[in-house]
């Protein structure tokens, strides 16, 4: 699919425009009303995040019921001292300078796939690309990752995560981010193939660690901080690439197409998509 490369280790082909400072000039904000979008927050994991009057109206909401205790946080391998920095340094070996450009920021977030499975992902934003990486915090190794060219991203959605009208799945009660890089709709076979991972969009939300009292303002766990940075970087990349159509930024509810998935409930409630210590067993 155009605009994305999926790999087990860093590889890629093609020319990417040279880096320059990001701008909101080529961004179109839409929320279904005349309200100006805005966010004012003090911290950012990215050198190119904006605190502009033309940012999102409100951050992706946090769950009012989810709490990650200090004990629970200590079972998450990514929470151990210095391991995030080690992971980022390891992932930088997959960054191709000529293709990706300079790394601008990083986040540890939760990706929700099309089968409603939550998986821990390390996200790197470079001058030209967005890298979504499956990193093994136990073996300290880079797994499969997705490289998305910023110039191919044409729509960003921020809002509450919801299920379809007739779904019996329990309400998520929190927000997220969806990034689109193709206008093509996935086929029925693609949507119902659990191993297919190039639907033309990715859905992300906050990491579990943001629900720890000590970490609630830590930007690397906050999907809203990624949204700010991606909007700025994409707008500028599209401008550099001579793309006349503005990036669409929509503040809308984001639907997860899941109706009655017992398997995803078990998977998500057990946090099987995260590297954790589980009663003396780590996986």
PDB file of C-alpha atoms in Angstrom:
ATOM      1  CA  UNK A   1       0.000   0.000   0.000  1.00  0.00           C
ATOM      2  CA  UNK A   2       1.429   3.406  -0.947  1.00  0.00           C
ATOM      3  CA  UNK A   3       3.081   5.398   1.810  1.00  0.00           C
ATOM      4  CA  UNK A   4       3.899   2.537   4.161  1.00  0.00           C
ATOM      5  CA  UNK A   5       6.667  -0.037   4.482  1.00  0.00           C
ATOM      6  CA  UNK A   6       6.358  -3.018   6.839  1.00  0.00           C
ATOM      7  CA  UNK A   7       9.618  -4.661   7.866  1.00  0.00           C
ATOM      8  CA  UNK A   8      11.220  -6.890  10.456  1.00  0.00           C
ATOM      9  CA  UNK A   9      14.251  -4.616  10.647  1.00  0.00           C
ATOM     10  CA  UNK A  10      14.933  -1.204   9.115  1.00  0.00           C
ATOM     11  CA  UNK A  11      14.769  -1.111   5.338  1.00  0.00           C
ATOM     12  CA  UNK A  12      13.153   1.112   2.753  1.00  0.00           C
ATOM     13  CA  UNK A  13      13.423   2.625  -0.695  1.00  0.00           C
ATOM     14  CA  UNK A  14      12.520   5.881  -2.356  1.00  0.00           C
ATOM     15  CA  UNK A  15      13.345   9.545  -2.202  1.00  0.00           C
ATOM     16  CA  UNK A  16      12.039  11.699   0.614  1.00  0.00           C
ATOM     17  CA  UNK A  17      12.147  15.521   0.630  1.00  0.00           C
ATOM     18  CA  UNK A  18      14.755  17.273   2.768  1.00  0.00           C
ATOM     19  CA  UNK A  19      13.926  18.251   6.350  1.00  0.00           C
ATOM     20  CA  UNK A  20      12.726  21.673   7.410  1.00  0.00           C
ATOM     21  CA  UNK A  21      10.967  23.148  10.408  1.00  0.00           C
ATOM     22  CA  UNK A  22       7.326  22.031  10.749  1.00  0.00           C
ATOM     23  CA  UNK A  23       4.406  24.354  10.201  1.00  0.00           C
ATOM     24  CA  UNK A  24       0.628  24.374  10.575  1.00  0.00           C
ATOM     25  CA  UNK A  25       0.186  26.330   7.345  1.00  0.00           C
ATOM     26  CA  UNK A  26      -0.939  23.278   5.359  1.00  0.00           C
ATOM     27  CA  UNK A  27      -3.345  21.840   7.941  1.00  0.00           C
ATOM     28  CA  UNK A  28      -7.128  21.978   7.823  1.00  0.00           C
ATOM     29  CA  UNK A  29      -8.891  21.480  11.170  1.00  0.00           C
ATOM     30  CA  UNK A  30     -12.389  20.011  11.261  1.00  0.00           C
ATOM     31  CA  UNK A  31     -14.567  19.185  14.254  1.00  0.00           C
ATOM     32  CA  UNK A  32     -18.014  19.535  12.774  1.00  0.00           C
ATOM     33  CA  UNK A  33     -18.490  23.010  14.235  1.00  0.00           C
ATOM     34  CA  UNK A  34     -17.010  26.493  14.110  1.00  0.00           C
ATOM     35  CA  UNK A  35     -15.079  26.002  17.364  1.00  0.00           C
ATOM     36  CA  UNK A  36     -11.355  26.688  17.035  1.00  0.00           C
ATOM     37  CA  UNK A  37      -9.277  23.673  18.046  1.00  0.00           C
ATOM     38  CA  UNK A  38      -6.813  24.185  20.851  1.00  0.00           C
ATOM     39  CA  UNK A  39      -4.532  22.427  23.319  1.00  0.00           C
ATOM     40  CA  UNK A  40      -2.286  23.982  25.969  1.00  0.00           C
ATOM     41  CA  UNK A  41      -0.142  21.437  27.796  1.00  0.00           C
ATOM     42  CA  UNK A  42       3.268  21.904  29.415  1.00  0.00           C
ATOM     43  CA  UNK A  43       5.318  18.907  28.286  1.00  0.00           C
ATOM     44  CA  UNK A  44       6.236  17.275  24.983  1.00  0.00           C
ATOM     45  CA  UNK A  45       8.266  14.240  23.959  1.00  0.00           C
ATOM     46  CA  UNK A  46       8.976  15.827  20.603  1.00  0.00           C
ATOM     47  CA  UNK A  47      11.107  18.714  19.472  1.00  0.00           C
ATOM     48  CA  UNK A  48       8.423  19.698  16.942  1.00  0.00           C
ATOM     49  CA  UNK A  49       5.243  19.551  19.007  1.00  0.00           C
ATOM     50  CA  UNK A  50       3.201  22.767  18.997  1.00  0.00           C
ATOM     51  CA  UNK A  51       1.274  24.607  21.712  1.00  0.00           C
ATOM     52  CA  UNK A  52      -0.525  26.635  19.071  1.00  0.00           C
ATOM     53  CA  UNK A  53      -4.003  28.136  19.181  1.00  0.00           C
ATOM     54  CA  UNK A  54      -4.571  25.851  16.182  1.00  0.00           C
ATOM     55  CA  UNK A  55      -4.059  22.582  17.994  1.00  0.00           C
ATOM     56  CA  UNK A  56      -6.729  20.180  19.230  1.00  0.00           C
ATOM     57  CA  UNK A  57      -9.536  21.440  21.437  1.00  0.00           C
ATOM     58  CA  UNK A  58      -8.957  18.859  24.145  1.00  0.00           C
ATOM     59  CA  UNK A  59      -6.557  15.999  24.726  1.00  0.00           C
ATOM     60  CA  UNK A  60      -7.678  12.436  24.038  1.00  0.00           C
ATOM     61  CA  UNK A  61      -9.649  11.602  27.169  1.00  0.00           C
ATOM     62  CA  UNK A  62      -8.331   9.347  29.923  1.00  0.00           C
ATOM     63  CA  UNK A  63     -10.348   6.523  31.432  1.00  0.00           C
ATOM     64  CA  UNK A  64     -11.955   7.655  34.719  1.00  0.00           C
ATOM     65  CA  UNK A  65     -11.822   4.118  36.136  1.00  0.00           C
ATOM     66  CA  UNK A  66      -8.428   2.748  35.111  1.00  0.00           C
ATOM     67  CA  UNK A  67      -5.626   3.016  37.681  1.00  0.00           C
ATOM     68  CA  UNK A  68      -2.102   1.607  37.402  1.00  0.00           C
ATOM     69  CA  UNK A  69      -0.783   1.222  40.933  1.00  0.00           C
ATOM     70  CA  UNK A  70       2.910   1.527  41.794  1.00  0.00           C
ATOM     71  CA  UNK A  71       3.060  -2.255  42.173  1.00  0.00           C
ATOM     72  CA  UNK A  72       1.403  -2.812  38.789  1.00  0.00           C
ATOM     73  CA  UNK A  73       3.721  -0.259  37.166  1.00  0.00           C
ATOM     74  CA  UNK A  74       6.773  -2.130  38.471  1.00  0.00           C
ATOM     75  CA  UNK A  75       5.609  -5.290  36.666  1.00  0.00           C
ATOM     76  CA  UNK A  76       5.827  -3.478  33.314  1.00  0.00           C
ATOM     77  CA  UNK A  77       9.319  -3.954  31.891  1.00  0.00           C
ATOM     78  CA  UNK A  78       9.231  -0.610  30.058  1.00  0.00           C
ATOM     79  CA  UNK A  79       8.955   1.128  33.445  1.00  0.00           C
ATOM     80  CA  UNK A  80      12.376  -0.019  34.599  1.00  0.00           C
ATOM     81  CA  UNK A  81      15.050   2.645  34.951  1.00  0.00           C
ATOM     82  CA  UNK A  82      16.801   3.530  31.701  1.00  0.00           C
ATOM     83  CA  UNK A  83      15.056   0.904  29.585  1.00  0.00           C
ATOM     84  CA  UNK A  84      13.147   3.393  27.413  1.00  0.00           C
ATOM     85  CA  UNK A  85      16.379   5.155  26.504  1.00  0.00           C
ATOM     86  CA  UNK A  86      17.977   1.782  25.717  1.00  0.00           C
ATOM     87  CA  UNK A  87      15.004   0.851  23.541  1.00  0.00           C
ATOM     88  CA  UNK A  88      15.094   4.131  21.612  1.00  0.00           C
ATOM     89  CA  UNK A  89      18.836   3.808  21.012  1.00  0.00           C
ATOM     90  CA  UNK A  90      18.275   0.250  19.771  1.00  0.00           C
ATOM     91  CA  UNK A  91      15.458   1.353  17.462  1.00  0.00           C
ATOM     92  CA  UNK A  92      17.613   4.127  16.029  1.00  0.00           C
ATOM     93  CA  UNK A  93      19.688   1.424  14.312  1.00  0.00           C
ATOM     94  CA  UNK A  94      16.630   0.862  12.095  1.00  0.00           C
ATOM     95  CA  UNK A  95      16.432   4.547  11.179  1.00  0.00           C
ATOM     96  CA  UNK A  96      17.869   5.221   7.734  1.00  0.00           C
ATOM     97  CA  UNK A  97      19.313   8.714   7.672  1.00  0.00           C
ATOM     98  CA  UNK A  98      18.801   9.266   3.938  1.00  0.00           C
ATOM     99  CA  UNK A  99      15.234   7.949   4.071  1.00  0.00           C
ATOM    100  CA  UNK A 100      13.876   8.860   7.490  1.00  0.00           C
ATOM    101  CA  UNK A 101      15.970  11.854   8.460  1.00  0.00           C
ATOM    102  CA  UNK A 102      16.634  12.950  12.034  1.00  0.00           C
ATOM    103  CA  UNK A 103      14.633  11.477  14.932  1.00  0.00           C
ATOM    104  CA  UNK A 104      12.423  14.244  16.341  1.00  0.00           C
ATOM    105  CA  UNK A 105      10.596  12.488  19.168  1.00  0.00           C
ATOM    106  CA  UNK A 106       9.533   9.160  20.681  1.00  0.00           C
ATOM    107  CA  UNK A 107       6.562   7.746  22.627  1.00  0.00           C
ATOM    108  CA  UNK A 108       5.536   4.511  24.303  1.00  0.00           C
ATOM    109  CA  UNK A 109       1.863   3.968  23.499  1.00  0.00           C
ATOM    110  CA  UNK A 110      -0.825   1.351  22.929  1.00  0.00           C
ATOM    111  CA  UNK A 111      -1.823   0.367  19.396  1.00  0.00           C
ATOM    112  CA  UNK A 112      -5.304  -1.136  18.912  1.00  0.00           C
ATOM    113  CA  UNK A 113      -5.461  -3.417  15.889  1.00  0.00           C
ATOM    114  CA  UNK A 114      -8.495  -4.200  13.734  1.00  0.00           C
ATOM    115  CA  UNK A 115      -9.334  -7.160  15.965  1.00  0.00           C
ATOM    116  CA  UNK A 116      -9.503  -4.830  18.985  1.00  0.00           C
ATOM    117  CA  UNK A 117      -6.278  -6.197  20.482  1.00  0.00           C
ATOM    118  CA  UNK A 118      -4.146  -3.753  22.486  1.00  0.00           C
ATOM    119  CA  UNK A 119      -0.398  -3.979  21.939  1.00  0.00           C
ATOM    120  CA  UNK A 120       2.487  -2.004  23.413  1.00  0.00           C
ATOM    121  CA  UNK A 121       4.350  -0.061  20.720  1.00  0.00           C
ATOM    122  CA  UNK A 122       7.328   2.268  20.622  1.00  0.00           C
ATOM    123  CA  UNK A 123       6.709   5.152  18.213  1.00  0.00           C
ATOM    124  CA  UNK A 124       9.485   7.220  16.643  1.00  0.00           C
ATOM    125  CA  UNK A 125       8.777  10.399  14.685  1.00  0.00           C
ATOM    126  CA  UNK A 126      11.493  11.417  12.258  1.00  0.00           C
ATOM    127  CA  UNK A 127      11.749  14.302   9.826  1.00  0.00           C
ATOM    128  CA  UNK A 128      10.143  12.232   7.052  1.00  0.00           C
ATOM    129  CA  UNK A 129       8.504   9.164   8.578  1.00  0.00           C
ATOM    130  CA  UNK A 130       6.553   7.710  11.476  1.00  0.00           C
ATOM    131  CA  UNK A 131       7.931   4.395  12.769  1.00  0.00           C
ATOM    132  CA  UNK A 132       5.613   2.132  14.802  1.00  0.00           C
ATOM    133  CA  UNK A 133       7.777  -0.529  16.400  1.00  0.00           C
ATOM    134  CA  UNK A 134       7.133  -3.748  18.280  1.00  0.00           C
ATOM    135  CA  UNK A 135       9.979  -3.700  20.792  1.00  0.00           C
ATOM    136  CA  UNK A 136      10.729  -6.621  23.107  1.00  0.00           C
ATOM    137  CA  UNK A 137      11.528  -5.029  26.477  1.00  0.00           C
ATOM    138  CA  UNK A 138      12.563  -8.414  27.880  1.00  0.00           C
ATOM    139  CA  UNK A 139      15.011  -9.482  25.157  1.00  0.00           C
ATOM    140  CA  UNK A 140      15.826  -5.816  24.377  1.00  0.00           C
ATOM    141  CA  UNK A 141      15.357  -6.360  20.652  1.00  0.00           C
ATOM    142  CA  UNK A 142      13.554  -4.685  17.767  1.00  0.00           C
ATOM    143  CA  UNK A 143      10.786  -6.753  16.206  1.00  0.00           C
ATOM    144  CA  UNK A 144       8.454  -6.053  13.322  1.00  0.00           C
ATOM    145  CA  UNK A 145       7.836  -2.406  12.564  1.00  0.00           C
ATOM    146  CA  UNK A 146       5.888  -0.190  10.207  1.00  0.00           C
ATOM    147  CA  UNK A 147       7.347   2.822   8.410  1.00  0.00           C
ATOM    148  CA  UNK A 148       4.759   5.421   7.345  1.00  0.00           C
ATOM    149  CA  UNK A 149       5.833   8.318   5.145  1.00  0.00           C
ATOM    150  CA  UNK A 150       4.553  11.584   6.588  1.00  0.00           C
ATOM    151  CA  UNK A 151       3.766  12.972   3.143  1.00  0.00           C
ATOM    152  CA  UNK A 152       1.308  10.088   2.603  1.00  0.00           C
ATOM    153  CA  UNK A 153      -0.745  10.833   5.750  1.00  0.00           C
ATOM    154  CA  UNK A 154      -3.893  12.689   4.705  1.00  0.00           C
ATOM    155  CA  UNK A 155      -6.183  12.487   7.750  1.00  0.00           C
ATOM    156  CA  UNK A 156      -5.795  12.529  11.536  1.00  0.00           C
ATOM    157  CA  UNK A 157      -8.717  11.833  13.872  1.00  0.00           C
ATOM    158  CA  UNK A 158      -8.758  12.567  17.622  1.00  0.00           C
ATOM    159  CA  UNK A 159     -11.642  11.630  19.890  1.00  0.00           C
ATOM    160  CA  UNK A 160     -13.358   9.065  22.078  1.00  0.00           C
ATOM    161  CA  UNK A 161     -13.016   5.408  21.111  1.00  0.00           C
ATOM    162  CA  UNK A 162     -16.429   3.828  20.593  1.00  0.00           C
ATOM    163  CA  UNK A 163     -17.956   0.554  19.403  1.00  0.00           C
ATOM    164  CA  UNK A 164     -20.717   0.204  16.780  1.00  0.00           C
ATOM    165  CA  UNK A 165     -24.329   0.697  17.791  1.00  0.00           C
ATOM    166  CA  UNK A 166     -25.182  -3.000  18.106  1.00  0.00           C
ATOM    167  CA  UNK A 167     -21.941  -4.061  19.739  1.00  0.00           C
ATOM    168  CA  UNK A 168     -22.127  -5.736  23.141  1.00  0.00           C
ATOM    169  CA  UNK A 169     -18.540  -4.762  23.995  1.00  0.00           C
ATOM    170  CA  UNK A 170     -18.197  -2.720  27.214  1.00  0.00           C
ATOM    171  CA  UNK A 171     -17.616   0.994  26.729  1.00  0.00           C
ATOM    172  CA  UNK A 172     -13.954   2.020  26.616  1.00  0.00           C
ATOM    173  CA  UNK A 173     -14.542   5.437  28.251  1.00  0.00           C
ATOM    174  CA  UNK A 174     -11.329   6.942  26.886  1.00  0.00           C
ATOM    175  CA  UNK A 175     -10.005   8.592  23.769  1.00  0.00           C
ATOM    176  CA  UNK A 176      -7.461   7.855  21.104  1.00  0.00           C
ATOM    177  CA  UNK A 177      -5.877   8.809  17.813  1.00  0.00           C
ATOM    178  CA  UNK A 178      -6.348   7.401  14.320  1.00  0.00           C
ATOM    179  CA  UNK A 179      -3.887   8.197  11.530  1.00  0.00           C
ATOM    180  CA  UNK A 180      -4.869   7.507   7.893  1.00  0.00           C
ATOM    181  CA  UNK A 181      -2.478   7.278   4.950  1.00  0.00           C
ATOM    182  CA  UNK A 182      -4.733   5.976   2.200  1.00  0.00           C
ATOM    183  CA  UNK A 183      -8.263   6.667   0.994  1.00  0.00           C
ATOM    184  CA  UNK A 184      -8.744   3.027  -0.058  1.00  0.00           C
ATOM    185  CA  UNK A 185     -11.167   1.078   2.115  1.00  0.00           C
ATOM    186  CA  UNK A 186      -9.931  -2.362   3.266  1.00  0.00           C
ATOM    187  CA  UNK A 187     -11.709  -5.351   1.767  1.00  0.00           C
ATOM    188  CA  UNK A 188     -13.905  -7.695   3.789  1.00  0.00           C
ATOM    189  CA  UNK A 189     -11.200 -10.378   3.654  1.00  0.00           C
ATOM    190  CA  UNK A 190      -8.531  -7.953   4.876  1.00  0.00           C
ATOM    191  CA  UNK A 191     -10.635  -6.703   7.787  1.00  0.00           C
ATOM    192  CA  UNK A 192     -11.368 -10.233   8.972  1.00  0.00           C
ATOM    193  CA  UNK A 193      -7.808 -11.493   8.586  1.00  0.00           C
ATOM    194  CA  UNK A 194      -6.207 -11.177  12.065  1.00  0.00           C
ATOM    195  CA  UNK A 195      -2.709 -11.289  10.557  1.00  0.00           C
ATOM    196  CA  UNK A 196      -3.254  -8.487   8.032  1.00  0.00           C
ATOM    197  CA  UNK A 197      -1.682  -5.276   9.327  1.00  0.00           C
ATOM    198  CA  UNK A 198      -1.775  -2.783   6.457  1.00  0.00           C
ATOM    199  CA  UNK A 199      -5.321  -1.439   6.509  1.00  0.00           C
ATOM    200  CA  UNK A 200      -4.180   2.072   5.660  1.00  0.00           C
ATOM    201  CA  UNK A 201      -4.648   3.447   9.165  1.00  0.00           C
ATOM    202  CA  UNK A 202      -3.473   2.902  12.717  1.00  0.00           C
ATOM    203  CA  UNK A 203      -5.387   3.452  15.956  1.00  0.00           C
ATOM    204  CA  UNK A 204      -3.495   4.374  19.106  1.00  0.00           C
ATOM    205  CA  UNK A 205      -4.254   5.309  22.681  1.00  0.00           C
ATOM    206  CA  UNK A 206      -2.412   6.081  25.907  1.00  0.00           C
ATOM    207  CA  UNK A 207      -0.023   3.621  27.504  1.00  0.00           C
ATOM    208  CA  UNK A 208      -1.047   1.927  30.759  1.00  0.00           C
ATOM    209  CA  UNK A 209       1.633   3.853  32.631  1.00  0.00           C
ATOM    210  CA  UNK A 210      -0.156   7.182  32.180  1.00  0.00           C
ATOM    211  CA  UNK A 211      -2.717   5.893  34.683  1.00  0.00           C
ATOM    212  CA  UNK A 212      -0.079   5.797  37.411  1.00  0.00           C
ATOM    213  CA  UNK A 213      -0.348   8.851  39.649  1.00  0.00           C
ATOM    214  CA  UNK A 214       3.360   9.630  39.259  1.00  0.00           C
ATOM    215  CA  UNK A 215       3.239   9.422  35.468  1.00  0.00           C
ATOM    216  CA  UNK A 216      -0.021  11.175  34.557  1.00  0.00           C
ATOM    217  CA  UNK A 217       1.861  14.161  33.101  1.00  0.00           C
ATOM    218  CA  UNK A 218       4.616  12.126  31.398  1.00  0.00           C
ATOM    219  CA  UNK A 219       4.285  13.000  27.737  1.00  0.00           C
ATOM    220  CA  UNK A 220       5.819   9.850  26.243  1.00  0.00           C
ATOM    221  CA  UNK A 221       2.774   7.855  27.474  1.00  0.00           C
ATOM    222  CA  UNK A 222       0.266  10.443  26.183  1.00  0.00           C
ATOM    223  CA  UNK A 223      -1.208   9.841  22.725  1.00  0.00           C
ATOM    224  CA  UNK A 224      -2.311  13.485  22.568  1.00  0.00           C
ATOM    225  CA  UNK A 225       1.325  14.583  22.562  1.00  0.00           C
ATOM    226  CA  UNK A 226       1.977  12.333  19.567  1.00  0.00           C
ATOM    227  CA  UNK A 227      -1.054  13.868  17.834  1.00  0.00           C
ATOM    228  CA  UNK A 228       0.334  17.383  18.255  1.00  0.00           C
ATOM    229  CA  UNK A 229       3.704  16.405  16.843  1.00  0.00           C
ATOM    230  CA  UNK A 230       2.342  14.373  13.917  1.00  0.00           C
ATOM    231  CA  UNK A 231       0.009  17.183  12.858  1.00  0.00           C
ATOM    232  CA  UNK A 232       2.879  19.639  12.735  1.00  0.00           C
ATOM    233  CA  UNK A 233       5.288  17.277  10.978  1.00  0.00           C
ATOM    234  CA  UNK A 234       2.770  16.030   8.395  1.00  0.00           C
ATOM    235  CA  UNK A 235       1.586  19.507   7.477  1.00  0.00           C
ATOM    236  CA  UNK A 236       5.136  20.520   6.762  1.00  0.00           C
ATOM    237  CA  UNK A 237       6.044  17.297   4.917  1.00  0.00           C
ATOM    238  CA  UNK A 238       3.054  17.674   2.593  1.00  0.00           C
ATOM    239  CA  UNK A 239       4.041  21.255   1.908  1.00  0.00           C
ATOM    240  CA  UNK A 240       7.629  20.231   1.097  1.00  0.00           C
ATOM    241  CA  UNK A 241       6.343  17.506  -1.194  1.00  0.00           C
ATOM    242  CA  UNK A 242       4.179  19.956  -3.137  1.00  0.00           C
ATOM    243  CA  UNK A 243       0.904  18.356  -2.000  1.00  0.00           C
ATOM    244  CA  UNK A 244      -1.759  21.015  -2.365  1.00  0.00           C
ATOM    245  CA  UNK A 245      -4.510  19.268  -0.366  1.00  0.00           C
ATOM    246  CA  UNK A 246      -4.437  20.216   3.308  1.00  0.00           C
ATOM    247  CA  UNK A 247      -4.098  17.601   6.034  1.00  0.00           C
ATOM    248  CA  UNK A 248      -7.527  16.964   7.554  1.00  0.00           C
ATOM    249  CA  UNK A 249      -7.619  17.005  11.361  1.00  0.00           C
ATOM    250  CA  UNK A 250     -10.957  15.820  12.715  1.00  0.00           C
ATOM    251  CA  UNK A 251     -12.162  15.794  16.308  1.00  0.00           C
ATOM    252  CA  UNK A 252     -14.691  12.955  16.094  1.00  0.00           C
ATOM    253  CA  UNK A 253     -15.593   9.678  17.756  1.00  0.00           C
ATOM    254  CA  UNK A 254     -13.354   6.863  16.498  1.00  0.00           C
ATOM    255  CA  UNK A 255     -15.168   3.585  15.892  1.00  0.00           C
ATOM    256  CA  UNK A 256     -13.542   0.224  16.613  1.00  0.00           C
ATOM    257  CA  UNK A 257     -15.412  -2.381  14.582  1.00  0.00           C
ATOM    258  CA  UNK A 258     -15.851  -5.061  17.221  1.00  0.00           C
ATOM    259  CA  UNK A 259     -19.215  -6.512  18.167  1.00  0.00           C
ATOM    260  CA  UNK A 260     -18.812  -9.499  20.507  1.00  0.00           C
ATOM    261  CA  UNK A 261     -15.143 -10.416  20.862  1.00  0.00           C
ATOM    262  CA  UNK A 262     -14.583 -12.469  24.007  1.00  0.00           C
ATOM    263  CA  UNK A 263     -11.004 -13.143  22.925  1.00  0.00           C
ATOM    264  CA  UNK A 264     -10.114  -9.445  22.788  1.00  0.00           C
ATOM    265  CA  UNK A 265     -11.665  -8.876  26.231  1.00  0.00           C
ATOM    266  CA  UNK A 266      -9.458 -11.593  27.726  1.00  0.00           C
ATOM    267  CA  UNK A 267      -6.397 -10.405  25.787  1.00  0.00           C
ATOM    268  CA  UNK A 268      -6.811  -6.763  26.793  1.00  0.00           C
ATOM    269  CA  UNK A 269      -7.827  -7.282  30.410  1.00  0.00           C
ATOM    270  CA  UNK A 270      -4.814  -9.562  30.891  1.00  0.00           C
ATOM    271  CA  UNK A 271      -2.549  -7.043  29.098  1.00  0.00           C
ATOM    272  CA  UNK A 272      -1.100  -9.837  26.959  1.00  0.00           C
ATOM    273  CA  UNK A 273       0.116  -7.274  24.413  1.00  0.00           C
ATOM    274  CA  UNK A 274       2.540  -5.786  26.982  1.00  0.00           C
ATOM    275  CA  UNK A 275       5.885  -7.077  28.249  1.00  0.00           C
ATOM    276  CA  UNK A 276       5.157  -7.714  31.931  1.00  0.00           C
ATOM    277  CA  UNK A 277       6.160  -9.880  34.841  1.00  0.00           C
ATOM    278  CA  UNK A 278       3.272 -12.218  35.609  1.00  0.00           C
ATOM    279  CA  UNK A 279       3.634 -14.149  38.841  1.00  0.00           C
ATOM    280  CA  UNK A 280       7.293 -14.952  38.324  1.00  0.00           C
ATOM    281  CA  UNK A 281       6.875 -15.555  34.598  1.00  0.00           C
ATOM    282  CA  UNK A 282       7.848 -12.765  32.173  1.00  0.00           C
ATOM    283  CA  UNK A 283       6.340 -12.368  28.703  1.00  0.00           C
TER     284      UNK A 283
END
